[in-house]
GROMACS .gro file of N, CA and C in nm:
model
  456
    1UNK      N    1   1.024   0.107   2.298
    1UNK     CA    2   1.051   0.207   2.266
    1UNK      C    3   0.938   0.320   2.219
    2UNK      N    4   0.888   0.421   2.250
    2UNK     CA    5   0.802   0.566   2.237
    2UNK      C    6   0.884   0.629   2.085
    3UNK      N    7   0.758   0.615   2.015
    3UNK     CA    8   0.819   0.650   1.883
    3UNK      C    9   0.699   0.808   1.842
    4UNK      N   10   0.744   0.891   1.808
    4UNK     CA   11   0.645   0.978   1.763
    4UNK      C   12   0.606   1.017   1.608
    5UNK      N   13   0.502   0.998   1.574
    5UNK     CA   14   0.504   1.027   1.410
    5UNK      C   15   0.414   1.163   1.394
    6UNK      N   16   0.397   1.227   1.360
    6UNK     CA   17   0.301   1.382   1.304
    6UNK      C   18   0.278   1.301   1.175
    7UNK      N   19   0.172   1.340   1.141
    7UNK     CA   20   0.086   1.304   1.043
    7UNK      C   21   0.048   1.399   0.962
    8UNK      N   22   0.031   1.398   0.848
    8UNK     CA   23  -0.069   1.541   0.721
    8UNK      C   24  -0.118   1.455   0.607
    9UNK      N   25  -0.207   1.544   0.628
    9UNK     CA   26  -0.345   1.501   0.481
    9UNK      C   27  -0.265   1.486   0.355
   10UNK      N   28  -0.295   1.314   0.310
   10UNK     CA   29  -0.226   1.258   0.180
   10UNK      C   30  -0.319   1.294   0.087
   11UNK      N   31  -0.370   1.399  -0.026
   11UNK     CA   32  -0.523   1.360  -0.071
   11UNK      C   33  -0.441   1.365  -0.240
   12UNK      N   34  -0.533   1.224  -0.239
   12UNK     CA   35  -0.541   1.175  -0.352
   12UNK      C   36  -0.696   1.175  -0.433
   13UNK      N   37  -0.751   1.306  -0.399
   13UNK     CA   38  -0.912   1.288  -0.431
   13UNK      C   39  -0.904   1.337  -0.594
   14UNK      N   40  -0.835   1.343  -0.670
   14UNK     CA   41  -0.789   1.366  -0.801
   14UNK      C   42  -0.804   1.239  -0.920
   15UNK      N   43  -0.775   1.140  -0.810
   15UNK     CA   44  -0.787   1.013  -0.916
   15UNK      C   45  -0.899   0.914  -0.927
   16UNK      N   46  -0.912   0.821  -1.017
   16UNK     CA   47  -1.038   0.750  -0.984
   16UNK      C   48  -0.996   0.593  -0.948
   17UNK      N   49  -1.027   0.553  -0.874
   17UNK     CA   50  -1.121   0.656  -0.786
   17UNK      C   51  -1.012   0.720  -0.674
   18UNK      N   52  -1.081   0.826  -0.619
   18UNK     CA   53  -1.026   0.912  -0.513
   18UNK      C   54  -0.987   0.822  -0.380
   19UNK      N   55  -0.896   0.931  -0.310
   19UNK     CA   56  -0.917   0.864  -0.174
   19UNK      C   57  -0.837   1.001  -0.116
   20UNK      N   58  -0.833   1.016   0.006
   20UNK     CA   59  -0.739   1.078   0.071
   20UNK      C   60  -0.718   0.948   0.211
   21UNK      N   61  -0.585   1.025   0.263
   21UNK     CA   62  -0.498   0.941   0.415
   21UNK      C   63  -0.428   1.018   0.485
   22UNK      N   64  -0.375   0.999   0.610
   22UNK     CA   65  -0.333   1.098   0.644
   22UNK      C   66  -0.167   0.965   0.655
   23UNK      N   67  -0.073   1.056   0.624
   23UNK     CA   68   0.054   0.988   0.614
   23UNK      C   69   0.174   1.085   0.663
   24UNK      N   70   0.280   0.981   0.748
   24UNK     CA   71   0.369   1.045   0.806
   24UNK      C   72   0.478   1.199   0.804
   25UNK      N   73   0.478   1.284   0.799
   25UNK     CA   74   0.501   1.465   0.746
   25UNK      C   75   0.643   1.343   0.678
   26UNK      N   76   0.692   1.304   0.769
   26UNK     CA   77   0.826   1.289   0.647
   26UNK      C   78   0.879   1.153   0.557
   27UNK      N   79   0.715   1.125   0.498
   27UNK     CA   80   0.718   1.049   0.370
   27UNK      C   81   0.734   1.116   0.243
   28UNK      N   82   0.780   1.067   0.139
   28UNK     CA   83   0.730   1.114   0.014
   28UNK      C   84   0.677   1.031  -0.058
   29UNK      N   85   0.576   1.098  -0.129
   29UNK     CA   86   0.496   1.016  -0.229
   29UNK      C   87   0.521   1.062  -0.363
   30UNK      N   88   0.428   0.927  -0.422
   30UNK     CA   89   0.471   0.938  -0.602
   30UNK      C   90   0.371   0.852  -0.600
   31UNK      N   91   0.311   0.933  -0.759
   31UNK     CA   92   0.149   0.872  -0.838
   31UNK      C   93   0.232   0.859  -1.011
   32UNK      N   94   0.200   0.748  -1.001
   32UNK     CA   95   0.262   0.704  -1.178
   32UNK      C   96   0.140   0.603  -1.225
   33UNK      N   97   0.099   0.662  -1.384
   33UNK     CA   98  -0.021   0.645  -1.475
   33UNK      C   99   0.066   0.571  -1.564
   34UNK      N  100   0.031   0.444  -1.601
   34UNK     CA  101   0.088   0.385  -1.691
   34UNK      C  102   0.006   0.331  -1.805
   35UNK      N  103   0.050   0.309  -1.865
   35UNK     CA  104  -0.049   0.297  -2.025
   35UNK      C  105  -0.145   0.155  -2.014
   36UNK      N  106  -0.136   0.101  -1.926
   36UNK     CA  107  -0.255  -0.038  -1.958
   36UNK      C  108  -0.338   0.010  -1.848
   37UNK      N  109  -0.319   0.152  -1.813
   37UNK     CA  110  -0.449   0.199  -1.729
   37UNK      C  111  -0.483   0.190  -1.570
   38UNK      N  112  -0.321   0.112  -1.549
   38UNK     CA  113  -0.305   0.142  -1.401
   38UNK      C  114  -0.242   0.230  -1.363
   39UNK      N  115  -0.293   0.257  -1.242
   39UNK     CA  116  -0.226   0.334  -1.137
   39UNK      C  117  -0.194   0.326  -0.974
   40UNK      N  118  -0.059   0.373  -1.004
   40UNK     CA  119   0.045   0.330  -0.886
   40UNK      C  120   0.088   0.453  -0.791
   41UNK      N  121   0.001   0.432  -0.667
   41UNK     CA  122   0.073   0.566  -0.544
   41UNK      C  123   0.163   0.459  -0.440
   42UNK      N  124   0.244   0.585  -0.417
   42UNK     CA  125   0.375   0.532  -0.352
   42UNK      C  126   0.424   0.606  -0.231
   43UNK      N  127   0.412   0.538  -0.132
   43UNK     CA  128   0.448   0.618  -0.034
   43UNK      C  129   0.546   0.566   0.052
   44UNK      N  130   0.649   0.667   0.110
   44UNK     CA  131   0.795   0.585   0.145
   44UNK      C  132   0.877   0.693   0.185
   45UNK      N  133   0.914   0.598   0.295
   45UNK     CA  134   1.073   0.650   0.347
   45UNK      C  135   1.178   0.666   0.209
   46UNK      N  136   1.274   0.705   0.261
   46UNK     CA  137   1.403   0.691   0.178
   46UNK      C  138   1.534   0.692   0.281
   47UNK      N  139   1.633   0.674   0.244
   47UNK     CA  140   1.736   0.662   0.317
   47UNK      C  141   1.843   0.701   0.197
   48UNK      N  142   2.004   0.804   0.223
   48UNK     CA  143   2.055   0.821   0.209
   48UNK      C  144   2.182   0.759   0.309
   49UNK      N  145   2.275   0.714   0.196
   49UNK     CA  146   2.346   0.612   0.256
   49UNK      C  147   2.476   0.648   0.159
   50UNK      N  148   2.604   0.714   0.222
   50UNK     CA  149   2.731   0.768   0.152
   50UNK      C  150   2.695   0.832   0.041
   51UNK      N  151   2.564   0.940   0.014
   51UNK     CA  152   2.516   1.053  -0.094
   51UNK      C  153   2.428   0.993  -0.167
   52UNK      N  154   2.428   0.826  -0.144
   52UNK     CA  155   2.338   0.761  -0.257
   52UNK      C  156   2.174   0.740  -0.200
   53UNK      N  157   2.099   0.796  -0.258
   53UNK     CA  158   1.937   0.814  -0.224
   53UNK      C  159   1.868   0.639  -0.239
   54UNK      N  160   1.847   0.588  -0.142
   54UNK     CA  161   1.796   0.443  -0.174
   54UNK      C  162   1.665   0.489  -0.165
   55UNK      N  163   1.637   0.437  -0.260
   55UNK     CA  164   1.455   0.335  -0.236
   55UNK      C  165   1.412   0.223  -0.174
   56UNK      N  166   1.285   0.164  -0.191
   56UNK     CA  167   1.201   0.083  -0.120
   56UNK      C  168   1.294   0.022   0.021
   57UNK      N  169   1.298   0.126   0.080
   57UNK     CA  170   1.347   0.156   0.212
   57UNK      C  171   1.224   0.048   0.332
   58UNK      N  172   1.139   0.127   0.375
   58UNK     CA  173   1.039   0.101   0.379
   58UNK      C  174   0.873   0.185   0.228
   59UNK      N  175   0.791   0.091   0.231
   59UNK     CA  176   0.711   0.166   0.160
   59UNK      C  177   0.568   0.116   0.165
   60UNK      N  178   0.463   0.200   0.115
   60UNK     CA  179   0.338   0.167   0.105
   60UNK      C  180   0.258   0.165  -0.047
   61UNK      N  181   0.222   0.059  -0.114
   61UNK     CA  182   0.215   0.076  -0.263
   61UNK      C  183   0.102   0.072  -0.274
   62UNK      N  184   0.034   0.155  -0.336
   62UNK     CA  185  -0.175   0.140  -0.351
   62UNK      C  186  -0.191   0.108  -0.505
   63UNK      N  187  -0.185  -0.032  -0.548
   63UNK     CA  188  -0.171  -0.039  -0.704
   63UNK      C  189  -0.346  -0.008  -0.771
   64UNK      N  190  -0.395   0.027  -0.836
   64UNK     CA  191  -0.545   0.031  -0.928
   64UNK      C  192  -0.517  -0.036  -1.048
   65UNK      N  193  -0.516  -0.162  -1.051
   65UNK     CA  194  -0.581  -0.185  -1.171
   65UNK      C  195  -0.647  -0.179  -1.286
   66UNK      N  196  -0.628  -0.187  -1.420
   66UNK     CA  197  -0.748  -0.134  -1.551
   66UNK      C  198  -0.851  -0.199  -1.480
   67UNK      N  199  -0.948  -0.096  -1.553
   67UNK     CA  200  -1.120  -0.111  -1.516
   67UNK      C  201  -1.195  -0.211  -1.554
   68UNK      N  202  -1.115  -0.281  -1.647
   68UNK     CA  203  -1.150  -0.367  -1.719
   68UNK      C  204  -1.075  -0.510  -1.700
   69UNK      N  205  -1.019  -0.484  -1.504
   69UNK     CA  206  -0.924  -0.628  -1.491
   69UNK      C  207  -1.098  -0.683  -1.441
   70UNK      N  208  -1.123  -0.818  -1.401
   70UNK     CA  209  -1.176  -0.904  -1.332
   70UNK      C  210  -1.115  -0.971  -1.228
   71UNK      N  211  -1.208  -0.974  -1.169
   71UNK     CA  212  -1.163  -1.054  -0.986
   71UNK      C  213  -1.044  -1.178  -1.086
   72UNK      N  214  -1.103  -1.316  -1.123
   72UNK     CA  215  -0.990  -1.371  -1.121
   72UNK      C  216  -0.862  -1.362  -1.212
   73UNK      N  217  -0.791  -1.239  -1.233
   73UNK     CA  218  -0.718  -1.170  -1.343
   73UNK      C  219  -0.664  -1.083  -1.184
   74UNK      N  220  -0.701  -1.066  -1.157
   74UNK     CA  221  -0.685  -0.984  -0.982
   74UNK      C  222  -0.603  -1.040  -0.898
   75UNK      N  223  -0.662  -1.158  -0.868
   75UNK     CA  224  -0.613  -1.254  -0.752
   75UNK      C  225  -0.483  -1.313  -0.812
   76UNK      N  226  -0.507  -1.337  -0.942
   76UNK     CA  227  -0.360  -1.437  -1.028
   76UNK      C  228  -0.240  -1.337  -0.977
   77UNK      N  229  -0.273  -1.195  -1.027
   77UNK     CA  230  -0.190  -1.097  -1.028
   77UNK      C  231  -0.099  -1.097  -0.902
   78UNK      N  232  -0.205  -1.085  -0.813
   78UNK     CA  233  -0.192  -1.091  -0.659
   78UNK      C  234  -0.105  -1.184  -0.607
   79UNK      N  235  -0.112  -1.340  -0.650
   79UNK     CA  236  -0.076  -1.451  -0.619
   79UNK      C  237   0.069  -1.434  -0.649
   80UNK      N  238   0.095  -1.331  -0.793
   80UNK     CA  239   0.201  -1.418  -0.847
   80UNK      C  240   0.319  -1.255  -0.787
   81UNK      N  241   0.230  -1.120  -0.746
   81UNK     CA  242   0.374  -1.068  -0.653
   81UNK      C  243   0.316  -1.110  -0.506
   82UNK      N  244   0.295  -1.204  -0.456
   82UNK     CA  245   0.276  -1.260  -0.321
   82UNK      C  246   0.411  -1.372  -0.354
   83UNK      N  247   0.378  -1.398  -0.418
   83UNK     CA  248   0.525  -1.543  -0.442
   83UNK      C  249   0.649  -1.447  -0.490
   84UNK      N  250   0.644  -1.370  -0.512
   84UNK     CA  251   0.787  -1.299  -0.583
   84UNK      C  252   0.842  -1.265  -0.446
   85UNK      N  253   0.740  -1.150  -0.358
   85UNK     CA  254   0.762  -1.129  -0.237
   85UNK      C  255   0.806  -1.217  -0.113
   86UNK      N  256   0.775  -1.370  -0.191
   86UNK     CA  257   0.781  -1.454  -0.059
   86UNK      C  258   0.707  -1.436   0.061
   87UNK      N  259   0.579  -1.373   0.075
   87UNK     CA  260   0.457  -1.397   0.147
   87UNK      C  261   0.369  -1.473   0.118
   88UNK      N  262   0.365  -1.614   0.198
   88UNK     CA  263   0.270  -1.734   0.182
   88UNK      C  264   0.207  -1.701   0.329
   89UNK      N  265   0.210  -1.679   0.404
   89UNK     CA  266   0.118  -1.691   0.516
   89UNK      C  267  -0.039  -1.636   0.492
   90UNK      N  268  -0.142  -1.671   0.552
   90UNK     CA  269  -0.291  -1.642   0.540
   90UNK      C  270  -0.275  -1.614   0.624
   91UNK      N  271  -0.284  -1.517   0.770
   91UNK     CA  272  -0.367  -1.445   0.899
   91UNK      C  273  -0.404  -1.331   0.798
   92UNK      N  274  -0.545  -1.323   0.838
   92UNK     CA  275  -0.648  -1.253   0.848
   92UNK      C  276  -0.617  -1.113   0.865
   93UNK      N  277  -0.546  -1.003   0.819
   93UNK     CA  278  -0.523  -0.844   0.875
   93UNK      C  279  -0.639  -0.754   0.866
   94UNK      N  280  -0.690  -0.701   0.709
   94UNK     CA  281  -0.754  -0.681   0.672
   94UNK      C  282  -0.873  -0.728   0.641
   95UNK      N  283  -0.979  -0.694   0.751
   95UNK     CA  284  -1.108  -0.724   0.659
   95UNK      C  285  -1.211  -0.743   0.559
   96UNK      N  286  -1.186  -0.581   0.462
   96UNK     CA  287  -1.234  -0.603   0.352
   96UNK      C  288  -1.167  -0.685   0.213
   97UNK      N  289  -1.024  -0.771   0.270
   97UNK     CA  290  -0.947  -0.817   0.150
   97UNK      C  291  -1.040  -0.926   0.095
   98UNK      N  292  -0.997  -0.890  -0.001
   98UNK     CA  293  -1.055  -1.044  -0.085
   98UNK      C  294  -0.973  -1.144  -0.106
   99UNK      N  295  -0.819  -1.105  -0.108
   99UNK     CA  296  -0.676  -1.214  -0.071
   99UNK      C  297  -0.579  -1.150  -0.030
  100UNK      N  298  -0.530  -1.213   0.040
  100UNK     CA  299  -0.383  -1.140   0.098
  100UNK      C  300  -0.304  -1.226   0.162
  101UNK      N  301  -0.181  -1.229   0.169
  101UNK     CA  302  -0.080  -1.325   0.191
  101UNK      C  303   0.015  -1.168   0.278
  102UNK      N  304   0.109  -1.272   0.420
  102UNK     CA  305   0.241  -1.192   0.463
  102UNK      C  306   0.293  -1.277   0.479
  103UNK      N  307   0.388  -1.166   0.564
  103UNK     CA  308   0.514  -1.280   0.607
  103UNK      C  309   0.640  -1.214   0.611
  104UNK      N  310   0.736  -1.239   0.635
  104UNK     CA  311   0.831  -1.130   0.652
  104UNK      C  312   0.869  -1.035   0.620
  105UNK      N  313   0.862  -1.021   0.510
  105UNK     CA  314   0.885  -0.895   0.387
  105UNK      C  315   0.740  -0.825   0.406
  106UNK      N  316   0.603  -0.854   0.462
  106UNK     CA  317   0.505  -0.781   0.476
  106UNK      C  318   0.432  -0.787   0.432
  107UNK      N  319   0.346  -0.717   0.339
  107UNK     CA  320   0.163  -0.789   0.333
  107UNK      C  321   0.130  -0.742   0.197
  108UNK      N  322   0.051  -0.813   0.064
  108UNK     CA  323   0.014  -0.764  -0.011
  108UNK      C  324  -0.157  -0.808   0.013
  109UNK      N  325  -0.201  -0.696  -0.033
  109UNK     CA  326  -0.379  -0.739  -0.033
  109UNK      C  327  -0.460  -0.688  -0.136
  110UNK      N  328  -0.554  -0.753  -0.163
  110UNK     CA  329  -0.623  -0.726  -0.316
  110UNK      C  330  -0.769  -0.672  -0.241
  111UNK      N  331  -0.820  -0.568  -0.273
  111UNK     CA  332  -0.945  -0.498  -0.259
  111UNK      C  333  -1.001  -0.439  -0.367
  112UNK      N  334  -1.124  -0.407  -0.364
  112UNK     CA  335  -1.227  -0.388  -0.463
  112UNK      C  336  -1.328  -0.268  -0.461
  113UNK      N  337  -1.312  -0.146  -0.486
  113UNK     CA  338  -1.405  -0.072  -0.424
  113UNK      C  339  -1.539   0.013  -0.612
  114UNK      N  340  -1.601  -0.023  -0.619
  114UNK     CA  341  -1.700   0.022  -0.760
  114UNK      C  342  -1.655  -0.038  -0.831
  115UNK      N  343  -1.628  -0.166  -0.833
  115UNK     CA  344  -1.633  -0.229  -0.968
  115UNK      C  345  -1.455  -0.242  -1.013
  116UNK      N  346  -1.373  -0.162  -0.922
  116UNK     CA  347  -1.220  -0.164  -0.957
  116UNK      C  348  -1.153  -0.214  -0.881
  117UNK      N  349  -1.028  -0.320  -0.933
  117UNK     CA  350  -1.052  -0.389  -0.842
  117UNK      C  351  -0.855  -0.304  -0.785
  118UNK      N  352  -0.799  -0.286  -0.679
  118UNK     CA  353  -0.642  -0.240  -0.675
  118UNK      C  354  -0.570  -0.373  -0.511
  119UNK      N  355  -0.442  -0.327  -0.539
  119UNK     CA  356  -0.364  -0.415  -0.417
  119UNK      C  357  -0.281  -0.340  -0.358
  120UNK      N  358  -0.278  -0.333  -0.201
  120UNK     CA  359  -0.180  -0.223  -0.143
  120UNK      C  360  -0.062  -0.357  -0.142
  121UNK      N  361   0.041  -0.311  -0.104
  121UNK     CA  362   0.175  -0.372  -0.100
  121UNK      C  363   0.210  -0.274   0.049
  122UNK      N  364   0.232  -0.315   0.192
  122UNK     CA  365   0.317  -0.325   0.278
  122UNK      C  366   0.454  -0.347   0.302
  123UNK      N  367   0.537  -0.283   0.257
  123UNK     CA  368   0.666  -0.331   0.320
  123UNK      C  369   0.805  -0.286   0.354
  124UNK      N  370   0.810  -0.344   0.476
  124UNK     CA  371   0.898  -0.249   0.567
  124UNK      C  372   1.044  -0.354   0.536
  125UNK      N  373   1.125  -0.286   0.594
  125UNK     CA  374   1.252  -0.388   0.604
  125UNK      C  375   1.266  -0.442   0.721
  126UNK      N  376   1.354  -0.513   0.756
  126UNK     CA  377   1.359  -0.635   0.850
  126UNK      C  378   1.408  -0.528   0.980
  127UNK      N  379   1.493  -0.426   0.960
  127UNK     CA  380   1.561  -0.401   1.063
  127UNK      C  381   1.447  -0.264   1.144
  128UNK      N  382   1.324  -0.251   1.044
  128UNK     CA  383   1.224  -0.112   1.081
  128UNK      C  384   1.100  -0.155   1.106
  129UNK      N  385   1.036  -0.312   1.077
  129UNK     CA  386   0.917  -0.349   1.072
  129UNK      C  387   0.851  -0.354   1.182
  130UNK      N  388   0.893  -0.334   1.299
  130UNK     CA  389   0.866  -0.290   1.467
  130UNK      C  390   0.770  -0.185   1.437
  131UNK      N  391   0.840  -0.104   1.402
  131UNK     CA  392   0.844   0.070   1.401
  131UNK      C  393   0.736   0.088   1.280
  132UNK      N  394   0.731   0.040   1.125
  132UNK     CA  395   0.707   0.092   1.008
  132UNK      C  396   0.568  -0.002   1.003
  133UNK      N  397   0.529  -0.123   1.078
  133UNK     CA  398   0.424  -0.130   1.056
  133UNK      C  399   0.292  -0.127   1.149
  134UNK      N  400   0.324  -0.034   1.277
  134UNK     CA  401   0.201   0.007   1.320
  134UNK      C  402   0.215   0.161   1.196
  135UNK      N  403   0.284   0.209   1.128
  135UNK     CA  404   0.230   0.347   1.100
  135UNK      C  405   0.205   0.332   1.006
  136UNK      N  406   0.230   0.210   0.894
  136UNK     CA  407   0.171   0.177   0.805
  136UNK      C  408   0.005   0.147   0.828
  137UNK      N  409  -0.037   0.065   0.912
  137UNK     CA  410  -0.211  -0.027   0.907
  137UNK      C  411  -0.233   0.079   0.949
  138UNK      N  412  -0.175   0.295   1.045
  138UNK     CA  413  -0.266   0.359   1.039
  138UNK      C  414  -0.317   0.444   0.875
  139UNK      N  415  -0.247   0.439   0.810
  139UNK     CA  416  -0.226   0.496   0.674
  139UNK      C  417  -0.356   0.408   0.664
  140UNK      N  418  -0.384   0.358   0.658
  140UNK     CA  419  -0.497   0.211   0.600
  140UNK      C  420  -0.647   0.270   0.637
  141UNK      N  421  -0.614   0.260   0.830
  141UNK     CA  422  -0.699   0.289   0.902
  141UNK      C  423  -0.778   0.401   0.870
  142UNK      N  424  -0.698   0.512   0.793
  142UNK     CA  425  -0.743   0.682   0.761
  142UNK      C  426  -0.765   0.668   0.666
  143UNK      N  427  -0.743   0.602   0.528
  143UNK     CA  428  -0.803   0.584   0.448
  143UNK      C  429  -0.953   0.573   0.385
  144UNK      N  430  -1.004   0.705   0.333
  144UNK     CA  431  -1.161   0.734   0.285
  144UNK      C  432  -1.163   0.734   0.090
  145UNK      N  433  -1.235   0.665   0.073
  145UNK     CA  434  -1.276   0.680  -0.062
  145UNK      C  435  -1.371   0.846  -0.065
  146UNK      N  436  -1.316   0.907  -0.175
  146UNK     CA  437  -1.384   1.060  -0.145
  146UNK      C  438  -1.527   1.025  -0.228
  147UNK      N  439  -1.588   0.926  -0.338
  147UNK     CA  440  -1.677   0.927  -0.401
  147UNK      C  441  -1.808   0.887  -0.254
  148UNK      N  442  -1.776   0.809  -0.163
  148UNK     CA  443  -1.863   0.772  -0.091
  148UNK      C  444  -1.819   0.773   0.032
  149UNK      N  445  -1.711   0.823   0.121
  149UNK     CA  446  -1.706   0.893   0.209
  149UNK      C  447  -1.708   0.766   0.333
  150UNK      N  448  -1.643   0.637   0.260
  150UNK     CA  449  -1.644   0.496   0.348
  150UNK      C  450  -1.464   0.493   0.351
  151UNK      N  451  -1.464   0.362   0.466
  151UNK     CA  452  -1.315   0.314   0.453
  151UNK      C  453  -1.315   0.221   0.391
  152UNK      N  454  -1.208   0.176   0.421
  152UNK     CA  455  -1.189   0.023   0.351
  152UNK      C  456  -1.256  -0.065   0.416
   0.00000   0.00000   0.00000
């Protein structure tokens, strides 16, 4: 089945570290800063059923860990999340990944940029994974760090 997707620029250049990418026009975004110094960027589809707005339908979540976090802590954090989401396969999807796990419920991948660790969760629903996974990979493929002009 052909599925046409129109993309729009998603500019997070004001974040530290800042980035830009392209996301589907119909996706919602949010940015949350937490007291521990972490920041989460969420790109999601939403679904309305019986008048109720449901989150956690399909999403990409990019979390920048606090600046003082070291590599071993970052790996343990991502391992814990991988277990929570039942992501146990070790198939290498992203070459830049320090650590990654995948499974039926998505992908979690740990990366590092200029000394700051981040992880990305790609979470499709079972019924939409064939459509959402290629979209999510396009969002990641178009990701550019604004400070260096490099891709992931």
